[in-house]
XYZ file of C-alpha atoms in Angstrom:
325
model
C 47.113 122.848 41.355
C 43.809 122.931 43.170
C 44.765 126.301 44.586
C 45.184 127.652 41.083
C 41.922 126.207 39.804
C 39.913 127.681 42.657
C 40.534 131.361 41.904
C 40.212 130.749 38.177
C 36.881 129.011 38.681
C 35.742 131.820 40.942
C 36.705 134.455 38.366
C 34.920 132.512 35.651
C 31.743 132.214 37.743
C 31.833 135.988 38.215
C 32.628 136.728 34.562
C 30.254 134.500 32.615
C 27.013 136.329 33.597
C 28.618 139.610 32.513
C 29.696 137.985 29.256
C 26.164 136.712 28.611
C 24.749 140.132 29.466
C 27.153 141.796 27.043
C 26.133 139.391 24.254
C 22.428 140.044 24.948
C 22.900 143.826 24.878
C 24.925 143.571 21.677
C 22.005 141.665 20.185
C 19.652 144.511 21.124
C 22.056 147.064 19.642
C 22.264 145.144 16.366
C 18.470 144.807 16.293
C 18.181 148.583 16.742
C 20.226 149.094 13.581
C 17.603 147.300 11.501
C 14.399 148.652 13.057
C 12.674 151.486 11.240
C 10.247 152.485 8.513
C 12.906 152.960 5.862
C 13.916 149.662 4.248
C 17.688 149.905 4.114
C 18.136 146.531 2.389
C 16.092 147.117 -0.787
C 15.369 150.849 -1.051
C 17.579 153.052 -3.203
C 20.283 154.638 -1.081
C 19.335 152.367 1.788
C 22.837 151.649 3.004
C 23.762 155.312 2.740
C 20.763 156.082 4.960
C 21.955 153.309 7.284
C 25.198 155.157 8.017
C 23.563 158.600 8.091
C 20.782 157.776 10.551
C 20.787 154.238 11.973
C 24.431 154.027 13.058
C 24.492 157.501 14.717
C 21.176 156.788 16.422
C 22.402 153.480 17.821
C 25.676 155.018 19.031
C 23.627 157.738 20.735
C 21.458 155.081 22.411
C 24.541 153.351 23.786
C 26.289 156.501 25.028
C 23.209 158.187 26.504
C 21.894 155.009 28.142
C 25.185 154.035 29.764
C 26.247 157.471 31.002
C 22.863 158.654 32.293
C 22.573 155.427 34.296
C 26.082 155.980 35.676
C 25.244 159.611 36.495
C 22.284 158.407 38.536
C 24.499 155.939 40.386
C 27.091 158.616 41.227
C 24.376 160.994 42.427
C 22.887 158.300 44.647
C 26.287 157.731 46.232
C 26.895 161.444 46.782
C 23.502 161.931 48.462
C 23.393 158.506 50.180
C 19.887 158.092 48.792
C 18.598 155.506 46.302
C 15.759 157.675 44.999
C 17.706 160.515 43.411
C 18.974 161.010 39.866
C 19.170 164.012 37.499
C 15.402 164.153 36.876
C 14.467 163.913 40.585
C 16.973 166.546 41.733
C 16.149 169.283 39.224
C 19.411 168.883 37.301
C 17.603 168.182 34.017
C 15.348 171.233 34.462
C 18.379 173.426 35.169
C 20.069 172.068 32.033
C 16.972 172.942 30.016
C 16.917 176.441 31.492
C 20.566 176.883 30.539
C 19.784 175.769 27.000
C 16.905 178.243 26.776
C 18.893 181.161 28.220
C 21.791 180.468 25.865
C 19.449 180.545 22.869
C 17.928 183.827 24.055
C 21.253 185.525 24.791
C 23.024 184.147 21.721
C 20.334 183.483 19.063
C 22.834 181.994 16.616
C 24.613 179.872 19.220
C 26.298 176.735 17.960
C 25.490 173.309 19.390
C 28.706 173.496 21.413
C 27.698 176.888 22.865
C 24.297 175.482 23.830
C 26.033 172.564 25.491
C 28.260 174.893 27.528
C 25.250 176.896 28.728
C 23.339 173.732 29.581
C 26.282 172.208 31.483
C 26.929 175.420 33.421
C 23.315 175.724 34.571
C 23.156 172.012 35.388
C 26.235 172.370 37.575
C 24.845 175.421 39.383
C 21.471 173.737 39.845
C 22.995 170.566 41.264
C 25.089 172.590 43.701
C 21.931 174.456 44.761
C 20.295 171.089 45.436
C 23.257 169.960 47.565
C 23.207 173.288 49.414
C 19.526 172.753 50.272
C 20.323 169.218 51.309
C 22.945 170.398 53.810
C 20.289 172.483 55.581
C 17.687 169.731 55.847
C 17.744 168.021 59.222
C 15.410 165.156 58.280
C 17.079 163.265 55.417
C 14.758 160.333 54.965
C 14.682 158.395 51.713
C 11.622 160.367 50.559
C 12.482 163.865 51.782
C 15.576 164.128 49.571
C 13.908 163.419 46.202
C 10.890 165.521 47.202
C 13.225 168.497 47.671
C 14.755 167.852 44.244
C 11.388 167.468 42.534
C 10.164 170.707 44.135
C 13.263 172.592 42.997
C 12.914 171.116 39.526
C 9.252 172.158 39.379
C 10.149 175.751 40.256
C 12.899 175.869 37.640
C 10.637 174.205 35.060
C 7.876 176.743 35.742
C 10.328 179.613 35.288
C 11.562 178.084 32.022
C 7.981 177.780 30.780
C 7.249 181.411 31.700
C 10.416 182.564 29.963
C 9.586 180.501 26.880
C 6.049 181.939 26.777
C 7.361 185.490 26.944
C 9.817 184.870 24.113
C 7.631 182.665 21.855
C 9.874 179.645 22.391
C 7.433 177.352 24.180
C 7.173 174.955 21.259
C 10.955 174.795 20.982
C 11.201 174.094 24.717
C 8.761 171.207 24.339
C 10.858 169.748 21.520
C 14.026 169.970 23.635
C 12.425 168.130 26.528
C 10.732 165.501 24.357
C 13.635 163.093 24.832
C 13.673 161.524 21.383
C 16.373 160.012 19.187
C 14.482 160.899 16.014
C 16.686 163.880 15.156
C 19.970 162.056 15.750
C 21.822 161.911 12.444
C 25.406 162.098 11.319
C 26.809 165.503 12.243
C 24.384 166.067 15.134
C 25.387 163.493 17.700
C 29.184 163.745 17.923
C 29.055 165.818 21.123
C 27.894 162.666 22.902
C 31.438 161.320 22.721
C 32.205 163.807 25.499
C 30.105 161.704 27.864
C 32.140 158.642 26.872
C 35.156 160.298 28.515
C 33.039 160.953 31.615
C 32.021 157.305 31.737
C 35.666 156.201 31.646
C 36.442 158.689 34.408
C 33.692 157.205 36.590
C 35.373 153.799 36.308
C 38.730 155.314 37.284
C 37.287 157.154 40.310
C 34.904 154.409 41.445
C 36.748 153.741 44.710
C 36.795 157.429 45.651
C 33.076 157.764 45.012
C 32.445 154.658 47.099
C 34.344 156.120 50.065
C 32.670 159.514 49.643
C 29.323 157.717 49.709
C 30.063 156.589 53.275
C 29.752 160.195 54.457
C 31.933 163.238 54.928
C 33.255 162.277 58.358
C 34.384 158.778 57.371
C 35.849 159.968 54.061
C 37.805 162.742 55.779
C 39.085 160.431 58.513
C 40.692 158.077 55.998
C 42.362 160.960 54.167
C 39.988 161.580 51.249
C 39.337 165.145 50.129
C 35.558 164.911 50.352
C 34.873 168.361 48.895
C 37.056 167.723 45.850
C 35.370 164.366 45.181
C 31.934 165.958 45.622
C 32.738 168.742 43.150
C 34.157 166.202 40.713
C 31.024 164.088 40.946
C 28.716 167.086 40.518
C 30.745 168.294 37.524
C 30.518 164.900 35.853
C 26.763 164.692 36.472
C 26.317 168.211 35.066
C 28.337 167.457 31.928
C 26.472 164.229 31.194
C 23.060 165.794 31.839
C 23.865 168.945 29.862
C 25.204 167.119 26.812
C 22.379 164.563 26.727
C 19.767 167.316 27.170
C 21.155 169.279 24.216
C 21.516 166.298 21.879
C 18.638 164.038 22.964
C 16.432 165.737 25.548
C 15.187 164.442 28.873
C 15.504 160.736 29.734
C 13.415 160.552 32.922
C 14.024 158.012 35.681
C 16.794 156.193 33.799
C 19.382 156.962 36.488
C 16.865 155.847 39.114
C 15.716 152.568 37.564
C 19.027 151.062 36.524
C 21.203 151.405 39.677
C 18.373 150.193 41.889
C 17.615 147.157 39.733
C 21.315 146.250 39.571
C 21.707 146.674 43.350
C 18.705 144.419 44.007
C 20.469 141.553 42.253
C 24.137 142.303 42.915
C 24.412 144.306 46.126
C 26.162 147.661 46.502
C 29.723 147.072 45.265
C 30.221 150.090 42.989
C 33.221 148.837 41.047
C 31.720 145.459 40.165
C 28.280 146.990 39.523
C 29.463 149.647 37.057
C 29.664 147.323 34.010
C 26.185 146.051 34.822
C 24.846 149.578 35.244
C 26.205 150.453 31.782
C 24.754 147.317 30.183
C 21.326 147.630 31.801
C 21.220 151.361 30.975
C 21.926 150.629 27.310
C 19.380 147.789 27.281
C 16.592 149.873 28.864
C 17.032 152.828 26.497
C 17.381 150.579 23.436
C 14.273 148.540 24.262
C 12.239 151.696 24.946
C 13.448 153.232 21.679
C 12.588 150.107 19.675
C 9.102 150.104 21.240
C 8.736 153.790 20.408
C 9.662 153.143 16.770
C 7.317 150.181 16.280
C 4.236 150.700 18.446
C 2.558 153.232 16.083
C 4.740 152.773 13.004
C 5.313 154.711 10.708
C 5.208 157.346 13.465
C 7.357 157.412 16.599
C 6.639 157.726 20.287
C 9.332 159.736 22.137
C 11.515 157.447 24.230
C 11.041 159.814 27.195
C 7.328 158.959 27.271
C 7.995 155.223 27.542
C 10.803 155.749 30.037
C 8.543 157.974 32.113
C 5.840 155.302 32.337
C 8.283 152.480 33.090
C 10.243 154.646 35.519
C 7.145 155.748 37.420
C 6.031 152.133 37.869
C 9.494 151.053 39.048
C 9.746 154.085 41.360
C 6.439 153.218 43.038
C 7.504 149.580 43.282
C 10.766 150.570 44.980
C 8.897 152.760 47.465
C 6.468 149.958 48.328
C 9.313 147.434 48.622
C 11.273 149.754 50.928
C 8.256 150.350 53.126
C 7.723 146.599 53.550
C 11.322 146.211 54.699
C 11.220 149.101 57.166
């Protein structure tokens, strides 16, 4: 009898914080549905507007927040570095370049066509980053993200030049604004693609964990390291490409969330994944609510708030790591 109560008590002690976290995040999500300039409770057509704008926007917050945080976690495992994520490895800039090139080559491209171009360039760009990484002998915690930021800066400069030459600079700025303002019914459904990627991350969590130990160890225990690496890169590219097309850039999200979760819960990928999803949703939702209310009736792009918060957390992580070295 005592033997049965022990494991049950242990499972409950592990489950109740996650349950409380889920309830708290659900509260934020519900609050997001009722934050905005338009009064949906008394204005004419308010509830129709609720389902046209508020519900799609909140779904987009949940999907983008959870999957971009998970993409950062997967990338950190693949590179064995805590300071990398799509915006510090150039993946986001490559996705933006793919979006721009697709619009130039196919002026009347559909949203799906833009997504394909963005995903393809994001995949190529991430593979270029990994190729550079293989040739770097000194792989300190700072060298790796510096390489990614440098590559991203080069790609971003080329995108800006291309946009200037084709009178699309303003459009490029809108794409990279990282705002949920334009998310309405009929313009966010592509984000359900990243939901499938998120489920796949849960299914492949153990393989990513082993691959994160290094190529030699992974190969010795029978794991196809190259296949897992390509799978991880493909998933990161798809998430980044889709979110870039629908939302824009969400800087530092994949950096902040996995590191904060690891500080409190250690490095167990499988048990950390639900927390990474919850914290990712919470961070994006809180930043979006702040953006909607701080200068109401106008909005501040969520990327601006995320950039400020992310920069502060990034510096804090660097200082904390240096103290422990």
